[in-house]
Coordinates of C-alpha atoms and ligand atoms in Angstrom, one line a residue:
M40 CA 0.0 0.0 0.0
S41 CA 1.3 3.5 -0.8
E42 CA 2.2 5.7 2.1
N43 CA -0.6 8.2 1.1
K44 CA -3.3 5.6 1.0
E45 CA -2.3 4.4 4.4
K46 CA -2.3 8.0 5.8
S47 CA -5.8 8.8 4.5
A48 CA -7.1 5.9 6.6
W49 CA -7.4 8.1 9.8
S50 CA -11.1 8.3 10.7
A51 CA -13.5 8.5 13.6
K52 CA -13.2 4.7 13.9
N53 CA -9.4 4.8 13.5
P54 CA -8.3 8.2 14.8
Y55 CA -4.7 9.5 14.7
M56 CA -3.4 9.8 18.3
S57 CA -2.1 13.3 18.4
K58 CA -0.5 15.4 21.2
I59 CA -1.7 18.8 22.1
T60 CA 1.1 21.3 22.2
E61 CA -0.8 24.4 23.4
C62 CA -4.1 24.9 25.1
Y63 CA -4.4 28.4 26.5
V64 CA -7.3 30.6 27.4
L65 CA -8.0 33.5 25.0
N66 CA -10.2 35.5 27.4
G67 CA -8.9 38.3 29.5
E68 CA -9.2 38.4 33.3
G69 CA -12.8 38.8 34.6
S70 CA -14.4 37.2 31.6
R71 CA -17.6 35.1 32.1
K72 CA -16.3 32.8 29.4
E73 CA -13.5 30.3 28.8
T74 CA -12.5 30.1 25.2
R75 CA -9.2 28.3 24.4
H76 CA -6.8 28.1 21.5
V77 CA -5.9 24.5 21.1
V78 CA -3.0 23.3 18.9
F79 CA -2.6 19.6 17.8
D80 CA 0.6 18.2 16.5
L81 CA -0.1 16.1 13.4
G82 CA 3.3 14.4 13.7
D83 CA 3.9 11.7 11.1
S84 CA 0.2 11.2 10.5
G85 CA 0.4 12.6 7.0
L86 CA -2.9 14.3 7.7
D87 CA -3.6 17.3 5.6
Y88 CA -6.5 19.9 5.5
K89 CA -7.7 23.0 3.8
V90 CA -9.2 26.1 5.4
G91 CA -12.9 25.6 6.0
D92 CA -12.4 21.9 7.1
A93 CA -13.3 20.7 10.6
L94 CA -11.3 18.5 13.0
G95 CA -13.0 15.6 14.7
V96 CA -11.8 15.0 18.3
L97 CA -12.4 12.0 20.5
S98 CA -12.6 12.6 24.2
E99 CA -13.0 10.7 27.5
N100 CA -15.3 11.0 30.5
P101 CA -14.0 12.8 33.6
E102 CA -12.3 10.4 36.1
E103 CA -14.6 11.6 38.9
T104 CA -17.8 10.9 37.0
V105 CA -16.6 7.4 36.2
N106 CA -15.7 6.8 39.8
L107 CA -19.0 8.1 41.2
L108 CA -21.1 6.2 38.7
I109 CA -19.3 2.9 39.6
E110 CA -19.7 3.6 43.3
T111 CA -23.4 4.7 43.0
A112 CA -24.4 1.7 40.9
G113 CA -22.3 -0.7 43.0
W114 CA -20.6 -2.3 40.1
D115 CA -17.3 -4.1 40.0
E116 CA -14.9 -1.9 37.9
S117 CA -12.8 -4.8 36.9
Q118 CA -15.7 -6.7 35.3
I119 CA -14.9 -7.5 31.7
V120 CA -17.4 -6.2 29.2
S121 CA -17.7 -6.2 25.5
T122 CA -17.6 -2.9 23.7
R123 CA -16.6 -1.5 20.3
S124 CA -13.0 -1.4 21.7
G125 CA -13.2 -5.2 22.3
E126 CA -13.1 -6.9 25.7
V127 CA -12.3 -4.2 28.2
T128 CA -12.8 -3.6 31.9
L129 CA -16.0 -1.8 32.9
R130 CA -13.9 1.1 34.1
E131 CA -12.3 1.5 30.7
A132 CA -15.6 1.2 28.9
L133 CA -17.1 3.9 31.0
K134 CA -14.1 6.1 30.6
K135 CA -13.7 5.8 26.8
D136 CA -16.6 4.2 25.0
F137 CA -19.9 5.6 26.4
E138 CA -21.4 9.1 27.0
I139 CA -22.0 9.0 30.7
H140 CA -22.0 12.8 31.4
R141 CA -25.7 13.3 30.5
V142 CA -28.6 10.9 30.9
N143 CA -30.4 9.9 27.7
K144 CA -34.2 9.4 27.2
K145 CA -33.8 5.7 26.5
F146 CA -32.5 5.2 30.0
V147 CA -35.2 7.4 31.6
N148 CA -37.9 5.5 29.7
S149 CA -36.4 2.2 30.9
L150 CA -37.2 3.3 34.5
S151 CA -40.8 2.2 34.2
E152 CA -39.7 -1.4 34.3
K153 CA -37.4 -0.8 37.2
V154 CA -39.7 1.3 39.3
T155 CA -42.6 -1.2 38.9
S156 CA -40.4 -4.1 39.8
S157 CA -39.0 -2.4 42.8
G158 CA -42.6 -1.6 43.8
M159 CA -43.1 -5.4 43.6
R160 CA -40.1 -5.9 45.8
I161 CA -41.5 -3.5 48.4
T162 CA -44.8 -5.5 48.3
V163 CA -43.0 -8.8 48.8
K164 CA -41.1 -7.4 51.8
L165 CA -44.3 -6.1 53.4
I166 CA -46.0 -9.4 52.9
E167 CA -43.1 -11.3 54.4
S168 CA -43.2 -9.1 57.5
Y169 CA -47.0 -9.7 57.8
R170 CA -46.9 -13.5 57.9
E171 CA -44.5 -16.4 57.8
P172 CA -43.9 -17.6 54.3
V173 CA -45.9 -20.8 53.5
A174 CA -43.4 -23.7 53.0
G175 CA -42.8 -24.3 49.3
S176 CA -44.8 -21.3 48.1
G177 CA -41.9 -18.8 48.0
P178 CA -42.3 -15.1 48.4
N179 CA -45.3 -14.8 46.0
W180 CA -47.8 -12.2 47.3
M181 CA -50.6 -13.8 45.3
G182 CA -49.9 -17.2 46.8
G183 CA -51.8 -18.8 49.7
D184 CA -54.0 -16.5 51.7
A185 CA -51.7 -13.5 51.6
P186 CA -53.4 -10.2 52.0
L187 CA -54.2 -8.3 48.8
Q188 CA -51.7 -5.8 47.4
S189 CA -54.3 -3.0 47.9
E190 CA -54.3 -3.7 51.6
L191 CA -50.6 -3.3 51.9
L192 CA -49.6 -0.4 49.6
P193 CA -50.4 3.2 50.4
S194 CA -52.3 5.0 47.6
I195 CA -49.9 6.5 45.0
P196 CA -49.4 10.2 45.4
G197 CA -48.7 12.4 42.3
D198 CA -45.0 12.5 42.9
D199 CA -44.2 8.9 43.8
P200 CA -41.6 7.2 41.6
V201 CA -44.2 5.4 39.4
G202 CA -46.1 8.6 38.8
R203 CA -42.9 10.5 38.0
V204 CA -41.7 7.9 35.5
D205 CA -45.2 8.0 33.8
T206 CA -45.0 11.8 33.6
L207 CA -41.5 11.7 32.1
A208 CA -42.6 9.0 29.6
S209 CA -45.7 10.8 28.5
D210 CA -44.7 14.5 28.6
P211 CA -41.8 15.4 26.2
K212 CA -41.3 18.8 27.9
A213 CA -41.0 17.2 31.3
M214 CA -38.5 14.7 29.8
E215 CA -36.4 17.5 28.3
D216 CA -36.4 19.5 31.5
Y217 CA -35.4 16.4 33.5
I218 CA -32.6 15.2 31.3
W219 CA -31.2 18.7 30.7
S220 CA -29.5 19.0 34.1
R221 CA -28.9 15.3 35.0
D222 CA -26.5 12.4 34.5
Y223 CA -26.9 8.7 35.3
I224 CA -25.7 9.2 38.9
D225 CA -28.6 11.7 39.5
V226 CA -31.1 9.3 38.1
L227 CA -29.9 6.2 40.0
R228 CA -30.0 8.3 43.2
D229 CA -33.4 9.9 42.4
F230 CA -35.2 6.6 41.8
D231 CA -33.1 4.3 44.0
V232 CA -33.0 1.7 41.2
N233 CA -30.4 -1.0 40.4
Y234 CA -29.0 -1.7 36.9
S235 CA -26.5 -4.3 36.1
A236 CA -23.5 -3.1 34.1
E237 CA -24.7 -5.0 31.1
E238 CA -28.2 -3.4 31.3
F239 CA -26.6 0.0 31.6
L240 CA -24.2 -0.4 28.6
E241 CA -27.1 -1.6 26.5
L242 CA -29.0 1.7 27.2
A243 CA -26.1 4.3 27.2
D244 CA -25.1 6.1 24.1
K245 CA -21.8 5.3 22.4
L246 CA -19.3 8.1 22.8
K247 CA -19.3 10.3 19.8
P248 CA -16.5 12.6 18.4
R249 CA -17.0 16.4 18.4
L250 CA -16.3 18.5 15.4
Y251 CA -14.4 21.8 15.5
S252 CA -13.9 24.4 12.7
I253 CA -10.2 24.6 12.0
A254 CA -8.7 27.9 13.0
S255 CA -5.4 27.6 11.1
S256 CA -4.1 27.4 7.5
H257 CA -1.9 24.3 7.0
D258 CA 0.3 26.4 4.7
A259 CA 0.9 28.8 7.6
H260 CA 1.3 26.1 10.3
P261 CA 2.8 23.0 8.6
G262 CA 2.3 19.9 10.7
F263 CA -0.2 21.5 13.1
V264 CA -3.9 22.0 13.3
E265 CA -5.4 24.7 15.6
L266 CA -8.8 25.3 17.1
T267 CA -10.8 27.9 19.0
V268 CA -12.9 26.0 21.6
G269 CA -15.6 27.4 23.9
I270 CA -15.4 25.4 27.1
V271 CA -18.9 24.4 28.3
R272 CA -19.2 24.5 32.1
Y273 CA -22.2 24.5 34.4
S274 CA -23.3 23.3 37.8
H275 CA -26.5 21.4 38.7
H276 CA -27.7 19.6 41.7
G277 CA -24.7 20.4 43.8
R278 CA -22.0 19.2 41.3
D279 CA -19.9 21.0 38.7
R280 CA -20.3 19.5 35.3
G281 CA -19.8 20.4 31.7
G282 CA -19.4 19.4 28.0
L283 CA -17.7 16.1 27.4
C284 CA -15.0 17.1 24.9
T285 CA -14.4 20.7 26.0
V286 CA -13.9 19.9 29.6
Y287 CA -11.7 16.9 28.6
L288 CA -9.5 19.3 26.5
A289 CA -9.4 22.0 29.2
D290 CA -9.0 19.9 32.4
E291 CA -7.8 16.4 31.6
V292 CA -5.5 16.5 28.6
E293 CA -1.8 17.2 29.5
V294 CA 0.1 19.3 27.0
N295 CA 2.7 17.2 25.2
E296 CA 1.7 14.1 27.2
T297 CA -1.9 12.8 26.6
D298 CA -2.7 11.0 23.3
V299 CA -5.9 12.5 21.8
G300 CA -7.7 10.8 18.9
V301 CA -8.3 13.1 15.9
F302 CA -9.4 12.9 12.3
M303 CA -10.2 15.3 9.5
S304 CA -13.8 16.2 8.5
P305 CA -13.3 17.9 5.1
T306 CA -15.9 20.4 3.7
K307 CA -17.0 20.6 0.1
S308 CA -18.9 23.8 0.4
F309 CA -17.4 26.1 3.1
V310 CA -14.4 27.0 0.9
L311 CA -12.7 30.2 -0.2
P312 CA -13.4 31.5 -3.7
A313 CA -11.1 29.9 -6.3
D314 CA -10.4 33.3 -7.7
T315 CA -8.2 35.1 -5.1
S316 CA -9.3 38.5 -6.5
T317 CA -12.8 38.0 -5.2
D318 CA -13.8 40.0 -2.1
I319 CA -15.1 38.2 1.0
I320 CA -17.2 39.2 4.0
M321 CA -16.8 37.1 7.1
V322 CA -19.2 37.1 10.0
G323 CA -17.9 35.1 13.0
P324 CA -18.9 36.2 16.5
G325 CA -17.6 34.2 19.5
T326 CA -15.9 30.9 18.5
G327 CA -17.3 31.6 15.0
I328 CA -14.1 33.5 14.4
A329 CA -12.2 30.1 14.1
P330 CA -12.4 29.5 10.3
F331 CA -11.9 33.2 9.6
R332 CA -8.5 33.2 11.3
A333 CA -7.7 30.3 8.9
F334 CA -9.2 32.1 5.9
M335 CA -7.1 35.2 6.7
E336 CA -3.9 33.2 7.0
Q337 CA -4.6 31.4 3.7
R338 CA -5.5 34.6 1.8
I339 CA -2.3 36.2 3.0
Y340 CA -0.3 33.1 2.0
D341 CA -2.0 33.0 -1.4
G342 CA -1.4 36.7 -1.9
G343 CA -4.5 37.5 -4.0
S344 CA -6.0 41.0 -4.5
G345 CA -9.4 40.2 -3.0
K346 CA -10.5 42.4 -0.1
N347 CA -11.3 40.9 3.3
W348 CA -13.9 42.3 5.7
L349 CA -14.3 40.7 9.1
F350 CA -17.3 41.1 11.5
F351 CA -16.5 39.9 14.9
G352 CA -18.2 40.3 18.3
D353 CA -18.6 38.9 21.7
Q354 CA -19.4 40.1 25.2
S355 CA -16.7 42.6 25.9
E356 CA -13.7 44.1 24.0
K357 CA -11.6 43.9 27.2
T358 CA -12.1 40.2 27.8
E359 CA -13.2 38.6 24.4
F360 CA -11.0 40.2 21.8
Y361 CA -9.7 36.9 20.6
Y362 CA -6.6 37.0 18.3
K363 CA -6.3 40.8 18.8
E364 CA -2.6 41.0 17.9
S365 CA -3.1 39.0 14.7
I366 CA -6.1 41.1 13.7
E367 CA -4.3 44.3 14.4
S368 CA -1.3 43.3 12.3
W369 CA -3.5 42.1 9.4
L370 CA -5.1 45.6 9.6
D371 CA -1.7 47.4 9.8
E372 CA -0.3 45.4 6.9
G373 CA -3.4 46.0 4.7
H374 CA -4.5 42.3 4.6
L375 CA -7.7 43.0 6.4
Y376 CA -9.5 45.7 4.5
E377 CA -12.1 46.3 7.2
F378 CA -12.8 45.0 10.7
T379 CA -16.1 45.7 12.3
T380 CA -16.9 44.8 15.9
A381 CA -20.0 44.2 17.9
W382 CA -19.3 44.1 21.7
S383 CA -22.7 43.0 23.1
R384 CA -22.2 43.9 26.7
D385 CA -20.0 47.0 26.6
Q386 CA -23.1 49.3 26.7
A387 CA -26.6 49.3 28.1
E388 CA -28.2 48.0 24.9
K389 CA -27.1 44.8 23.1
I390 CA -25.1 45.3 19.9
Y391 CA -24.8 42.2 17.7
V392 CA -23.2 41.5 14.4
Q393 CA -26.5 41.8 12.5
H394 CA -26.9 45.4 13.8
R395 CA -23.5 46.2 12.4
L396 CA -24.3 44.5 9.1
K397 CA -27.4 46.7 8.8
E398 CA -25.5 49.9 9.7
H399 CA -23.1 49.1 6.9
G400 CA -26.0 47.8 4.6
A401 CA -25.3 50.2 1.7
R402 CA -21.7 49.1 1.4
I403 CA -22.5 45.4 1.9
W404 CA -24.9 45.6 -0.9
E405 CA -22.2 47.2 -3.1
W406 CA -19.9 44.4 -2.3
F407 CA -22.6 41.8 -3.1
E408 CA -23.2 43.5 -6.5
R409 CA -19.5 43.2 -7.2
G410 CA -19.7 39.5 -6.6
A411 CA -18.4 39.3 -3.0
Y412 CA -18.7 36.0 -1.1
F413 CA -20.5 36.1 2.3
Y414 CA -19.5 33.7 5.1
I415 CA -21.0 33.1 8.5
C416 CA -19.8 30.9 11.3
G417 CA -21.0 30.3 14.9
D418 CA -24.2 29.9 16.8
K419 CA -26.9 28.3 14.6
T420 CA -29.9 28.7 16.9
Y421 CA -30.1 32.5 17.2
M422 CA -27.2 34.4 15.6
A423 CA -27.3 32.7 12.2
K424 CA -31.0 33.2 11.8
D425 CA -30.8 36.9 12.8
V426 CA -27.9 37.5 10.4
H427 CA -29.9 35.7 7.6
R428 CA -32.8 38.0 8.3
A429 CA -30.5 41.1 8.2
L430 CA -29.2 40.0 4.8
I431 CA -32.8 39.9 3.5
D432 CA -33.5 43.4 5.0
I433 CA -30.3 44.7 3.3
A434 CA -31.4 43.4 -0.1
K435 CA -34.8 45.0 0.4
E436 CA -33.5 48.4 1.6
H437 CA -30.4 48.8 -0.6
G438 CA -31.4 46.5 -3.6
G439 CA -34.9 48.0 -3.8
M440 CA -36.5 44.5 -3.6
S441 CA -39.8 43.3 -2.3
D442 CA -39.6 40.9 0.7
E443 CA -40.2 38.0 -1.6
D444 CA -37.6 39.0 -4.1
A445 CA -35.0 39.8 -1.4
T446 CA -35.6 36.4 0.2
Y447 CA -35.3 34.7 -3.3
F448 CA -32.0 36.6 -3.9
I449 CA -30.4 35.7 -0.6
E450 CA -31.7 32.1 -0.3
K451 CA -31.8 31.0 -3.9
T452 CA -29.5 33.2 -6.0
M453 CA -26.6 33.8 -3.6
M454 CA -26.9 30.6 -1.5
K455 CA -28.0 27.9 -3.9
E456 CA -27.2 29.0 -7.5
E457 CA -24.0 31.2 -7.0
K458 CA -22.9 29.4 -3.8
R459 CA -21.4 32.6 -2.4
Y460 CA -23.4 32.8 0.8
L461 CA -21.8 30.0 2.8
R462 CA -22.4 28.9 6.4
D463 CA -20.6 26.9 9.1
V464 CA -23.1 27.0 11.9
Y465 CA -23.6 24.8 15.0
Ligands
FAD73 C1 -19.2 21.7 12.1 C2 -19.0 22.1 13.5 C3 -18.1 23.0 13.9 C4 -17.9 23.4 15.2 N1 -16.9 24.3 15.5 C5 -16.7 24.6 16.8 C6 -15.7 25.5 17.1 O1 -14.9 26.0 16.3 N2 -15.6 25.9 18.4 C7 -16.4 25.4 19.4 O2 -16.2 25.7 20.6 N3 -17.4 24.5 19.1 C8 -17.6 24.1 17.8 N4 -18.6 23.3 17.5 C9 -19.4 22.7 18.6 C10 -18.6 21.4 19.1 O3 -18.7 20.4 18.2 C11 -19.3 20.8 20.4 O4 -20.7 20.7 20.2 C12 -19.1 21.7 21.6 O5 -17.7 22.0 21.8 C13 -19.6 21.1 22.9 O6 -19.1 19.8 23.0 P1 -18.9 19.1 24.4 O7 -18.6 17.7 24.2 O8 -18.0 19.9 25.3 O9 -20.3 19.3 25.1 P2 -21.5 18.2 25.1 O10 -21.1 17.2 26.1 O11 -21.8 17.8 23.8 O12 -22.6 19.1 25.7 C14 -23.1 20.2 25.1 C15 -24.5 20.3 25.5 O13 -24.5 20.7 26.8 C16 -25.7 21.3 27.0 N5 -25.6 22.5 27.9 C17 -24.9 23.6 27.7 N6 -25.1 24.4 28.7 C18 -25.8 23.7 29.7 C19 -26.2 24.0 31.0 N7 -26.0 25.2 31.5 N8 -26.9 23.1 31.6 C20 -27.2 21.9 31.0 N9 -26.8 21.6 29.8 C21 -26.1 22.5 29.1 C22 -26.3 21.7 25.7 O14 -27.4 20.9 25.4 C23 -25.2 21.4 24.7 O15 -25.7 21.0 23.5 C24 -18.8 22.9 16.2 C25 -19.8 22.0 15.8 C26 -19.9 21.6 14.5 C27 -21.0 20.6 14.1
NAP74 N1 -23.0 22.6 21.4 C1 -22.5 23.2 22.4 O1 -22.6 22.8 23.5 C2 -21.8 24.5 22.2 C3 -20.5 24.7 22.8 C4 -19.9 25.9 22.6 C5 -20.6 26.8 21.9 N2 -21.9 26.5 21.4 C6 -22.7 27.3 20.6 O2 -21.8 28.0 19.8 C7 -22.2 29.4 20.0 C8 -20.9 30.1 20.1 O3 -20.5 30.2 21.4 P1 -19.5 31.3 21.8 O4 -19.3 31.3 23.3 O5 -18.4 31.3 21.0 O6 -20.3 32.7 21.4 P2 -21.8 33.1 21.6 O7 -22.4 32.6 22.8 O8 -22.5 32.9 20.3 O9 -21.6 34.7 21.8 C9 -20.9 35.5 20.9 C10 -21.6 36.8 20.8 O10 -22.9 36.6 20.1 C11 -23.8 37.4 20.8 N3 -25.2 36.9 20.6 C12 -26.1 36.3 21.4 N4 -27.3 36.2 20.7 C13 -27.1 36.7 19.5 C14 -27.9 36.8 18.4 N5 -29.2 36.4 18.4 N6 -27.4 37.3 17.3 C15 -26.2 37.7 17.2 N7 -25.3 37.7 18.2 C16 -25.8 37.1 19.4 C17 -23.4 37.2 22.3 O11 -24.0 38.2 23.0 P3 -24.6 38.0 24.5 O12 -23.9 36.8 25.1 O13 -24.2 39.3 25.2 O14 -26.0 37.9 24.3 C18 -21.9 37.4 22.1 O15 -21.6 38.8 22.0 C19 -23.0 29.5 21.3 O16 -24.1 30.4 21.0 C20 -23.4 28.1 21.5 O17 -24.8 28.0 21.2 C21 -22.4 25.3 21.5

């Protein structure tokens, strides 16, 4: 097999084990956020990438969550179980192969079996304490002349375990609210239920890789791949918790020590214009700046004449001005034609990137008319939708279009036909 063919075999199932060489916080002191610049060494992997691609990262569960789960469930950590990694100890399986940091719906739904059967166990115990078991009949509450269940069990109040499980199973909103802040340890404690390790592994989700937009150009950083990662941290029910991969990168991985599995996730669509004289507008608030750092590095490396306009924003200029030095030097050297910021919390009213886009609407429209590409990266749920709406408003106001025509221009002409409105949102 040729070397190249072998090298392209790295994948989610067969990741390259890379070392992280840098993992520093980009925020200034006093920030509410923790966003890190993370650099992976591609070593002799032969892995290559282009700007716009994403990196897949495989992570592990926190040691303390694994320990507490084993302790709460009363399992034997050295028990051998069968997983996608083969025959491994239960401890290893819980560390590397399953998502144990958030409970899934399948597990909560399985409680109905457990809670009913533990109700049965309570009944049996009550009966046994009522009367001596009949020889040969076993602890069967229906056997002999045992009292009826209704005589033994208190009536079921609305919040008893059976009622709660029924509510969770039948009310999707209650289910979402319940699982949002809980992991398996919370649920085992809440319902006082027992699961064997095999039952648990059958229900838990397999650990999935996370994708990150690449924040570097390979031409500018040969042999390395760099990311901008927003660390997800929160606290619920008296315990600090967080996102699986981001907390792993921030807290558990040791720089130049730990092996971290990675693979490339190439994009076909989120690419720079082939013609380097084409102008581009990039909108990347928060971690959305990642691919645009890469785009800038590549455009500088390629040396084309196309202009670059970057919209960036986050909470505060003092604490979230990521890559400030690079941005200022791109501006000084004329590589960045224009840089527009939206610091949302530096004044009483919120200022977001879409407000800045609309303020500059006339010039954005001119750029569109001259064939500029428009890129957006970052939050999918709110920001990307609001920016999309702002583009339609700009087409109406500055292109003199009706709402219908403006929507057609943005969504069909620019996005689908000309493929110059491109998104990397998550
Ligand atoms: C193509 C692509 C590119 C991406 N690029 C980047 C990037 O450049 N930088 C970046 O940082 N991310 C990026 N992401 C997101 C990234 O893949 C992960 O989703 C993110 O880092 C969270 O992963 P995690 O494992 O740490 O969190 P997970 O364990 O997956 O948990 C995240 C979930 O936690 C939940 N959550 C959040 N806050 C709370 C709370 N207070 N209470 C309870 N639950 C909460 C939310 O449901 C959230 O979905 C990208 C995603 C995609 C698909
Ligand atoms: N899947 C995950 O778990 C995960 C992990 C990390 C990030 N993310 C997502 O990725 C996004 C990026 O996170 P981030 O920390 O880099 O940045 P972010 O939370 O998107 O914040 C960046 C800037 O966008 C602003 N903003 C908030 N709502 C907006 C809107 N509707 N339109 C435009 N701007 C808006 C923020 O302002 P204010 O904060 O002042 O409102 C802030 O100034 C997050 O929104 C999050 O949903 C997801």
